[in-house]
Amino acid sequence: MLSKLFKNIGPATLIAAAFVGPGTVTICTLAGANFGYSLLWAMLLSIFATIILQEMAARLGLISGKGLPEILRGAISNKIIRITLIILVLAAIAVGNTAYEAGNLSGGVLGLQIIFGEQWYFPLLLGLIAFGLLFFGNYKVLEKVLISLVVIMGVSFIATAVAIGPDITEIFKGLFTPEINSNNILTIVGLIGTTVVPYNLFLHASLVSEKWNNRSDLSAVRKDTIISVVLGGLVSMSIIIAATALQGQQVSNGAALATALEPIYGSWATYVFSIGILAAGITSAITAPLAAAYVVKGCLGWKGNMKSWSFRAVWMFILIVGIVFSSIGLKPLDIITFAQIANGLLLPIIAILLLWLVNQKLLGSFSNNLWQNIMAFIVILIAVGLGAKTLFKVFGVL
């Protein structure tokens, strides 16, 4: 029975591995340290929105046997609209992931530095690990490695959260009592934005179309999606809970949280949390280039699989640039700003396109029902609000 369970999980676990990265560790740390348990509801909302969108993307991948870019190219007949969307997707995902890859590697390096001290070659070491897995591994290898890393990451963060002796009553209050004000609004946007990730929608559809090819597998796809996203959300919540122990202290990122835990809970807490940061960095360093390669392949209509050199060229470029930026300590602010703008626009657009696609004849009897459409519409409203807040933040309006 256990072997059957593990046989039917995989693609969505990679999605969880992708959204629980160094950025998530940082924003969750800041949420807990600055606002205690009061923003757990925002993470609960993020989990709900992610499940709704990822299920639709996965269902499209299973029924059509294609990735999301291929489906979009075939479904939109207007050439101008199709080209505009392809350019937007390529800009937001490919260019954006190039910028974020440096952050993923830097996040993993922080975990290593806490344990072993600062070494100049850590970015190169992590980059080579990611390169080896992407180049020599196939989907099944990547799946097993990332699932293992997610387990390590989950155990590390959850163990740390349990160790602080959290207030269960306050946790439930934070989960089910929304609190929004001018002080926490940008942190709320950050929590949702770091969980509901546009490139994960593309990655999920492509991975599902590769792993499953029978419509009868839809139940397994849904179970995989729900279980994996919920577990990923629990990991994020555990970081928020762990960081509540540091309220009133100046904490800037997950590495600072790991260091600050030592005088309170001992050196073991520092090492356990640092291992979690390292695992988060590695998983995101693998999935970000992989997602970008799938997007470019689908948008440009390339043939072939993960072993094709055109596919490899995309993730190699993103990984190498990430290694360089991480090694020299360069923060590609201009590129990241552009990526924020593009992603702020892309998320609501993709959410709307997803809703449109899952109501087309393409899916037949597997189209959305009324309840699914209502839930998706609610998520779209959230996505539009998130996109607007992201743009306002970039342009300094808020």
Tab-separated table of C-alpha atoms in Angstrom:
chain	number	residue	atom	x	y	z
A	1	MET	CA	0.000	0.000	0.000
A	2	LEU	CA	2.855	2.375	0.876
A	3	SER	CA	4.620	1.627	-2.411
A	4	LYS	CA	1.393	2.383	-4.300
A	5	LEU	CA	1.094	5.709	-2.482
A	6	PHE	CA	4.626	6.773	-3.456
A	7	LYS	CA	4.035	5.590	-7.018
A	8	ASN	CA	1.209	8.098	-7.376
A	9	ILE	CA	3.011	11.132	-5.974
A	10	GLY	CA	5.622	13.223	-7.662
A	11	PRO	CA	4.737	16.160	-9.934
A	12	ALA	CA	2.971	18.200	-7.264
A	13	THR	CA	5.744	17.439	-4.767
A	14	LEU	CA	8.066	19.227	-7.179
A	15	ILE	CA	5.649	22.162	-7.091
A	16	ALA	CA	5.859	22.216	-3.293
A	17	ALA	CA	9.641	22.019	-3.601
A	18	ALA	CA	9.537	25.001	-5.942
A	19	PHE	CA	7.411	27.343	-3.842
A	20	VAL	CA	9.114	26.576	-0.510
A	21	GLY	CA	12.399	28.230	-1.442
A	22	PRO	CA	14.690	30.816	0.176
A	23	GLY	CA	12.217	33.597	-0.648
A	24	THR	CA	9.462	31.732	1.189
A	25	VAL	CA	11.746	31.096	4.164
A	26	THR	CA	12.536	34.820	4.318
A	27	ILE	CA	8.982	36.165	4.000
A	28	CYS	CA	7.610	33.578	6.460
A	29	THR	CA	10.384	34.445	8.920
A	30	LEU	CA	9.534	38.149	8.687
A	31	ALA	CA	5.810	37.380	9.040
A	32	GLY	CA	6.332	35.411	12.252
A	33	ALA	CA	8.916	37.748	13.777
A	34	ASN	CA	6.947	40.923	13.030
A	35	PHE	CA	3.329	39.788	13.373
A	36	GLY	CA	3.389	36.544	15.365
A	37	TYR	CA	0.642	34.057	14.527
A	38	SER	CA	-1.709	36.716	13.128
A	39	LEU	CA	-0.854	36.102	9.454
A	40	LEU	CA	-1.271	32.325	9.416
A	41	TRP	CA	-4.650	32.895	7.765
A	42	ALA	CA	-2.864	34.413	4.749
A	43	MET	CA	-0.862	31.216	4.300
A	44	LEU	CA	-4.064	29.155	4.657
A	45	LEU	CA	-5.628	31.309	1.937
A	46	SER	CA	-2.515	30.821	-0.207
A	47	ILE	CA	-2.775	27.036	0.129
A	48	PHE	CA	-6.426	27.136	-0.983
A	49	ALA	CA	-5.642	29.353	-3.998
A	50	THR	CA	-2.652	27.214	-4.989
A	51	ILE	CA	-4.675	23.979	-4.899
A	52	ILE	CA	-7.425	25.495	-7.079
A	53	LEU	CA	-5.026	26.814	-9.737
A	54	GLN	CA	-2.611	23.874	-9.711
A	55	GLU	CA	-5.474	21.349	-10.018
A	56	MET	CA	-6.761	23.134	-13.114
A	57	ALA	CA	-3.279	23.268	-14.648
A	58	ALA	CA	-2.658	19.590	-13.836
A	59	ARG	CA	-6.038	18.574	-15.262
A	60	LEU	CA	-5.251	20.409	-18.497
A	61	GLY	CA	-1.891	18.655	-18.720
A	62	LEU	CA	-3.416	15.211	-18.119
A	63	ILE	CA	-6.390	15.464	-20.497
A	64	SER	CA	-4.558	17.261	-23.327
A	65	GLY	CA	-1.208	15.489	-22.912
A	66	LYS	CA	0.479	18.880	-23.423
A	67	GLY	CA	2.140	21.611	-21.421
A	68	LEU	CA	0.371	24.922	-20.772
A	69	PRO	CA	2.283	26.941	-23.424
A	70	GLU	CA	1.367	24.383	-26.120
A	71	ILE	CA	-2.290	24.499	-25.062
A	72	LEU	CA	-2.320	28.309	-25.173
A	73	ARG	CA	-0.701	28.371	-28.602
A	74	GLY	CA	-3.332	26.003	-29.951
A	75	ALA	CA	-6.354	27.556	-28.241
A	76	ILE	CA	-5.828	31.227	-29.167
A	77	SER	CA	-6.496	31.843	-32.842
A	78	ASN	CA	-5.795	35.593	-32.869
A	79	LYS	CA	-2.158	35.897	-33.907
A	80	ILE	CA	-1.506	39.254	-32.193
A	81	ILE	CA	-2.964	38.122	-28.865
A	82	ARG	CA	-1.113	34.789	-29.093
A	83	ILE	CA	2.256	36.435	-29.801
A	84	THR	CA	1.709	39.054	-27.067
A	85	LEU	CA	0.949	36.366	-24.490
A	86	ILE	CA	3.936	34.275	-25.567
A	87	ILE	CA	6.259	37.284	-25.215
A	88	LEU	CA	4.809	38.093	-21.779
A	89	VAL	CA	5.159	34.498	-20.612
A	90	LEU	CA	8.709	34.200	-21.916
A	91	ALA	CA	9.701	37.487	-20.284
A	92	ALA	CA	8.134	36.733	-16.905
A	93	ILE	CA	9.171	33.090	-16.614
A	94	ALA	CA	12.470	32.783	-18.487
A	95	VAL	CA	13.979	36.155	-17.573
A	96	GLY	CA	12.374	36.186	-14.117
A	97	ASN	CA	13.662	32.734	-13.237
A	98	THR	CA	17.154	33.759	-14.316
A	99	ALA	CA	17.067	36.550	-11.745
A	100	TYR	CA	15.536	34.417	-9.011
A	101	GLU	CA	18.008	31.566	-9.557
A	102	ALA	CA	20.750	33.654	-7.965
A	103	GLY	CA	18.530	34.052	-4.916
A	104	ASN	CA	17.857	30.310	-4.780
A	105	LEU	CA	21.556	29.469	-4.820
A	106	SER	CA	22.361	32.239	-2.345
A	107	GLY	CA	19.690	30.867	-0.009
A	108	GLY	CA	21.240	27.408	-0.102
A	109	VAL	CA	24.668	28.946	0.480
A	110	LEU	CA	23.375	30.635	3.654
A	111	GLY	CA	22.450	27.230	5.040
A	112	LEU	CA	25.939	25.899	4.304
A	113	GLN	CA	27.629	28.976	5.757
A	114	ILE	CA	25.829	28.647	9.091
A	115	ILE	CA	26.995	25.035	9.408
A	116	PHE	CA	30.483	25.135	7.860
A	117	GLY	CA	31.451	28.802	7.777
A	118	GLU	CA	31.855	31.075	4.762
A	119	GLN	CA	33.562	29.570	1.691
A	120	TRP	CA	33.875	31.188	-1.733
A	121	TYR	CA	33.108	27.985	-3.620
A	122	PHE	CA	29.698	27.224	-2.051
A	123	PRO	CA	27.647	28.806	-4.918
A	124	LEU	CA	29.667	26.792	-7.455
A	125	LEU	CA	29.233	23.605	-5.395
A	126	LEU	CA	25.446	23.951	-5.210
A	127	GLY	CA	25.324	24.921	-8.879
A	128	LEU	CA	27.257	21.790	-9.835
A	129	ILE	CA	24.887	19.630	-7.775
A	130	ALA	CA	21.886	21.157	-9.555
A	131	PHE	CA	23.672	20.825	-12.923
A	132	GLY	CA	24.471	17.137	-12.358
A	133	LEU	CA	20.900	16.268	-11.378
A	134	LEU	CA	19.400	18.140	-14.329
A	135	PHE	CA	21.920	16.888	-16.892
A	136	PHE	CA	22.330	13.229	-15.936
A	137	GLY	CA	18.991	12.600	-14.257
A	138	ASN	CA	15.655	11.879	-15.884
A	139	TYR	CA	12.244	12.821	-14.529
A	140	LYS	CA	12.104	9.850	-12.135
A	141	VAL	CA	15.523	10.677	-10.692
A	142	LEU	CA	14.619	14.327	-10.182
A	143	GLU	CA	11.332	13.306	-8.628
A	144	LYS	CA	12.988	11.031	-6.057
A	145	VAL	CA	15.726	13.528	-5.204
A	146	LEU	CA	13.314	16.423	-4.775
A	147	ILE	CA	10.855	14.370	-2.730
A	148	SER	CA	13.725	13.401	-0.428
A	149	LEU	CA	14.810	17.031	-0.093
A	150	VAL	CA	11.244	18.138	0.610
A	151	VAL	CA	10.999	15.531	3.380
A	152	ILE	CA	14.295	16.762	4.883
A	153	MET	CA	13.139	20.365	4.581
A	154	GLY	CA	9.736	19.597	6.106
A	155	VAL	CA	11.139	17.649	9.040
A	156	SER	CA	13.720	20.393	9.724
A	157	PHE	CA	11.267	23.285	9.796
A	158	ILE	CA	8.432	21.442	11.548
A	159	ALA	CA	10.790	20.096	14.233
A	160	THR	CA	11.993	23.633	14.894
A	161	ALA	CA	8.403	24.915	15.149
A	162	VAL	CA	7.477	22.161	17.626
A	163	ALA	CA	10.589	22.876	19.701
A	164	ILE	CA	9.527	26.439	20.540
A	165	GLY	CA	6.363	25.159	22.261
A	166	PRO	CA	3.823	27.119	20.204
A	167	ASP	CA	0.547	28.440	21.638
A	168	ILE	CA	-2.079	26.195	19.986
A	169	THR	CA	-4.940	28.572	20.820
A	170	GLU	CA	-3.148	31.484	19.165
A	171	ILE	CA	-2.342	29.324	16.144
A	172	PHE	CA	-6.040	28.581	15.550
A	173	LYS	CA	-6.877	32.233	16.121
A	174	GLY	CA	-4.280	33.256	13.548
A	175	LEU	CA	-5.564	30.676	11.054
A	176	PHE	CA	-9.210	31.696	11.135
A	177	THR	CA	-9.211	35.384	12.112
A	178	PRO	CA	-8.100	37.515	9.161
A	179	GLU	CA	-6.344	40.703	10.159
A	180	ILE	CA	-5.447	43.284	7.517
A	181	ASN	CA	-4.019	46.754	8.091
A	182	SER	CA	-1.554	49.183	6.549
A	183	ASN	CA	1.340	47.656	8.484
A	184	ASN	CA	0.911	44.042	7.366
A	185	ILE	CA	-0.621	44.393	3.885
A	186	LEU	CA	2.679	44.031	1.993
A	187	THR	CA	3.664	41.005	4.077
A	188	ILE	CA	0.292	39.419	3.253
A	189	VAL	CA	0.903	40.090	-0.432
A	190	GLY	CA	4.358	38.550	-0.057
A	191	LEU	CA	3.010	35.389	1.626
A	192	ILE	CA	0.463	34.854	-1.144
A	193	GLY	CA	2.928	35.778	-3.880
A	194	THR	CA	5.601	33.359	-2.675
A	195	THR	CA	3.089	30.457	-2.651
A	196	VAL	CA	0.888	31.081	-5.703
A	197	VAL	CA	3.749	31.087	-8.232
A	198	PRO	CA	2.979	31.590	-11.959
A	199	TYR	CA	5.784	29.369	-13.272
A	200	ASN	CA	4.540	26.458	-11.146
A	201	LEU	CA	1.353	26.339	-13.216
A	202	PHE	CA	3.432	25.747	-16.351
A	203	LEU	CA	5.749	23.283	-14.627
A	204	HIS	CA	2.866	21.249	-13.175
A	205	ALA	CA	0.991	20.829	-16.467
A	206	SER	CA	4.175	19.699	-18.236
A	207	LEU	CA	5.207	17.248	-15.510
A	208	VAL	CA	1.725	15.696	-15.298
A	209	SER	CA	1.599	15.229	-19.075
A	210	GLU	CA	4.913	13.343	-18.841
A	211	LYS	CA	4.084	11.126	-15.856
A	212	TRP	CA	0.445	10.227	-16.579
A	213	ASN	CA	-1.293	9.638	-19.904
A	214	ASN	CA	-4.637	8.088	-18.905
A	215	ARG	CA	-7.738	10.085	-17.997
A	216	SER	CA	-8.506	7.558	-15.282
A	217	ASP	CA	-5.421	8.903	-13.463
A	218	LEU	CA	-7.216	12.175	-12.654
A	219	SER	CA	-8.004	11.008	-9.133
A	220	ALA	CA	-4.306	10.295	-8.491
A	221	VAL	CA	-3.367	13.690	-9.959
A	222	ARG	CA	-5.776	15.459	-7.617
A	223	LYS	CA	-4.603	13.548	-4.557
A	224	ASP	CA	-1.003	14.338	-5.455
A	225	THR	CA	-1.853	18.029	-5.828
A	226	ILE	CA	-3.820	18.388	-2.603
A	227	ILE	CA	-1.442	16.383	-0.403
A	228	SER	CA	1.720	18.016	-1.751
A	229	VAL	CA	0.458	21.612	-1.631
A	230	VAL	CA	-0.974	21.149	1.871
A	231	LEU	CA	2.321	19.677	3.095
A	232	GLY	CA	4.243	22.526	1.470
A	233	GLY	CA	1.894	24.981	3.150
A	234	LEU	CA	2.433	23.310	6.520
A	235	VAL	CA	6.185	23.724	6.064
A	236	SER	CA	5.675	27.447	5.390
A	237	MET	CA	3.412	27.751	8.430
A	238	SER	CA	6.006	26.010	10.595
A	239	ILE	CA	8.547	28.692	9.633
A	240	ILE	CA	6.089	31.424	10.660
A	241	ILE	CA	5.456	29.630	13.961
A	242	ALA	CA	9.185	29.167	14.639
A	243	ALA	CA	9.813	32.849	13.945
A	244	THR	CA	7.213	33.963	16.503
A	245	ALA	CA	9.793	33.119	19.175
A	246	LEU	CA	11.795	36.117	17.934
A	247	GLN	CA	9.142	38.830	18.159
A	248	GLY	CA	10.699	42.127	19.091
A	249	GLN	CA	14.089	41.130	17.698
A	250	GLN	CA	15.653	42.425	14.497
A	251	VAL	CA	15.432	39.523	12.031
A	252	SER	CA	16.076	40.033	8.326
A	253	ASN	CA	16.002	36.533	6.823
A	254	GLY	CA	15.871	32.798	7.500
A	255	ALA	CA	19.593	32.601	8.222
A	256	ALA	CA	19.202	35.230	10.931
A	257	LEU	CA	16.381	33.159	12.415
A	258	ALA	CA	18.568	30.050	12.468
A	259	THR	CA	21.332	31.928	14.266
A	260	ALA	CA	18.930	33.609	16.698
A	261	LEU	CA	17.449	30.257	17.720
A	262	GLU	CA	20.751	28.988	19.149
A	263	PRO	CA	20.807	30.902	22.455
A	264	ILE	CA	17.162	29.976	23.053
A	265	TYR	CA	16.995	26.324	22.016
A	266	GLY	CA	20.612	25.266	21.613
A	267	SER	CA	22.916	24.632	18.661
A	268	TRP	CA	20.830	21.708	17.387
A	269	ALA	CA	18.005	24.102	16.451
A	270	THR	CA	20.421	26.205	14.426
A	271	TYR	CA	21.740	23.205	12.510
A	272	VAL	CA	18.322	21.642	11.913
A	273	PHE	CA	16.895	24.918	10.605
A	274	SER	CA	20.020	25.513	8.481
A	275	ILE	CA	19.592	22.091	6.853
A	276	GLY	CA	16.048	23.122	5.986
A	277	ILE	CA	17.303	26.358	4.383
A	278	LEU	CA	19.892	24.382	2.408
A	279	ALA	CA	17.250	21.921	1.156
A	280	ALA	CA	14.936	24.803	0.222
A	281	GLY	CA	17.713	26.452	-1.796
A	282	ILE	CA	18.642	23.279	-3.671
A	283	THR	CA	15.054	22.339	-4.565
A	284	SER	CA	14.292	25.796	-5.928
A	285	ALA	CA	17.656	25.936	-7.723
A	286	ILE	CA	16.602	22.796	-9.616
A	287	THR	CA	12.942	23.578	-10.310
A	288	ALA	CA	13.357	27.193	-11.464
A	289	PRO	CA	15.633	26.356	-14.462
A	290	LEU	CA	13.528	23.257	-15.203
A	291	ALA	CA	10.309	25.294	-15.311
A	292	ALA	CA	11.889	27.942	-17.536
A	293	ALA	CA	13.077	25.261	-19.980
A	294	TYR	CA	9.564	23.792	-20.224
A	295	VAL	CA	8.072	27.246	-20.797
A	296	VAL	CA	10.540	28.207	-23.534
A	297	LYS	CA	10.133	24.796	-25.182
A	298	GLY	CA	6.335	25.120	-25.216
A	299	CYS	CA	6.194	28.776	-26.258
A	300	LEU	CA	8.570	28.287	-29.178
A	301	GLY	CA	7.120	24.914	-30.217
A	302	TRP	CA	10.345	22.953	-29.784
A	303	LYS	CA	10.214	19.170	-30.010
A	304	GLY	CA	12.102	16.714	-27.858
A	305	ASN	CA	12.310	15.960	-24.145
A	306	MET	CA	14.506	16.772	-21.143
A	307	LYS	CA	17.515	15.254	-22.924
A	308	SER	CA	17.258	17.483	-26.004
A	309	TRP	CA	20.045	20.060	-26.274
A	310	SER	CA	17.672	22.970	-26.879
A	311	PHE	CA	15.907	22.119	-23.592
A	312	ARG	CA	19.225	21.726	-21.797
A	313	ALA	CA	20.543	24.991	-23.223
A	314	VAL	CA	17.767	26.973	-21.510
A	315	TRP	CA	18.249	25.573	-18.003
A	316	MET	CA	22.044	25.651	-18.400
A	317	PHE	CA	21.943	29.356	-19.209
A	318	ILE	CA	19.710	30.165	-16.239
A	319	LEU	CA	21.763	28.026	-13.869
A	320	ILE	CA	25.113	29.459	-15.010
A	321	VAL	CA	23.901	33.060	-14.718
A	322	GLY	CA	22.537	32.239	-11.261
A	323	ILE	CA	25.914	30.802	-10.202
A	324	VAL	CA	27.771	33.871	-11.465
A	325	PHE	CA	25.428	36.358	-9.758
A	326	SER	CA	25.478	34.369	-6.507
A	327	SER	CA	29.283	33.977	-6.558
A	328	ILE	CA	30.084	37.662	-7.010
A	329	GLY	CA	27.311	38.785	-4.656
A	330	LEU	CA	25.641	40.807	-7.392
A	331	LYS	CA	21.987	41.550	-6.831
A	332	PRO	CA	20.335	41.828	-10.246
A	333	LEU	CA	17.868	44.454	-9.017
A	334	ASP	CA	16.847	45.735	-12.433
A	335	ILE	CA	16.078	42.236	-13.706
A	336	ILE	CA	14.230	41.303	-10.520
A	337	THR	CA	12.194	44.509	-10.735
A	338	PHE	CA	11.245	43.623	-14.300
A	339	ALA	CA	10.395	40.085	-13.183
A	340	GLN	CA	8.160	41.461	-10.414
A	341	ILE	CA	6.287	43.637	-12.887
A	342	ALA	CA	5.907	40.788	-15.379
A	343	ASN	CA	4.831	38.272	-12.733
A	344	GLY	CA	2.429	40.777	-11.207
A	345	LEU	CA	0.750	40.997	-14.600
A	346	LEU	CA	1.162	37.340	-15.471
A	347	LEU	CA	-0.522	35.711	-12.459
A	348	PRO	CA	-4.037	37.163	-12.958
A	349	ILE	CA	-3.744	36.754	-16.730
A	350	ILE	CA	-2.772	33.090	-16.434
A	351	ALA	CA	-5.460	32.509	-13.794
A	352	ILE	CA	-8.092	33.953	-16.167
A	353	LEU	CA	-6.731	31.935	-19.103
A	354	LEU	CA	-6.793	28.772	-16.988
A	355	LEU	CA	-10.442	29.354	-16.115
A	356	TRP	CA	-11.227	29.943	-19.781
A	357	LEU	CA	-9.349	26.845	-20.950
A	358	VAL	CA	-10.910	24.462	-18.418
A	359	ASN	CA	-14.344	25.520	-19.676
A	360	GLN	CA	-13.558	24.799	-23.345
A	361	LYS	CA	-14.545	21.744	-25.400
A	362	LEU	CA	-10.893	20.702	-25.127
A	363	LEU	CA	-11.640	18.989	-21.807
A	364	GLY	CA	-15.086	17.642	-22.679
A	365	SER	CA	-16.670	16.101	-19.580
A	366	PHE	CA	-13.576	17.085	-17.581
A	367	SER	CA	-14.408	20.788	-17.811
A	368	ASN	CA	-15.047	22.822	-14.676
A	369	ASN	CA	-18.356	22.358	-12.894
A	370	LEU	CA	-20.241	25.251	-11.268
A	371	TRP	CA	-18.556	24.844	-7.876
A	372	GLN	CA	-15.090	24.743	-9.441
A	373	ASN	CA	-15.847	27.883	-11.447
A	374	ILE	CA	-17.009	29.737	-8.341
A	375	MET	CA	-13.833	28.762	-6.460
A	376	ALA	CA	-11.668	29.677	-9.443
A	377	PHE	CA	-13.384	33.055	-9.767
A	378	ILE	CA	-12.629	33.813	-6.113
A	379	VAL	CA	-8.993	32.898	-6.699
A	380	ILE	CA	-8.887	35.150	-9.771
A	381	LEU	CA	-10.087	38.088	-7.682
A	382	ILE	CA	-7.253	37.346	-5.261
A	383	ALA	CA	-4.797	37.071	-8.172
A	384	VAL	CA	-5.918	40.410	-9.614
A	385	GLY	CA	-5.527	42.050	-6.221
A	386	LEU	CA	-2.107	40.472	-5.779
A	387	GLY	CA	-1.021	41.637	-9.231
A	388	ALA	CA	-2.159	45.199	-8.517
A	389	LYS	CA	-0.411	45.263	-5.124
A	390	THR	CA	2.784	43.902	-6.693
A	391	LEU	CA	2.794	46.644	-9.320
A	392	PHE	CA	2.043	49.306	-6.725
A	393	LYS	CA	4.916	48.048	-4.609
A	394	VAL	CA	7.372	48.058	-7.523
A	395	PHE	CA	6.459	51.602	-8.525
A	396	GLY	CA	6.506	52.805	-4.930
A	397	VAL	CA	2.811	53.671	-4.774
A	398	LEU	CA	2.410	51.781	-1.474
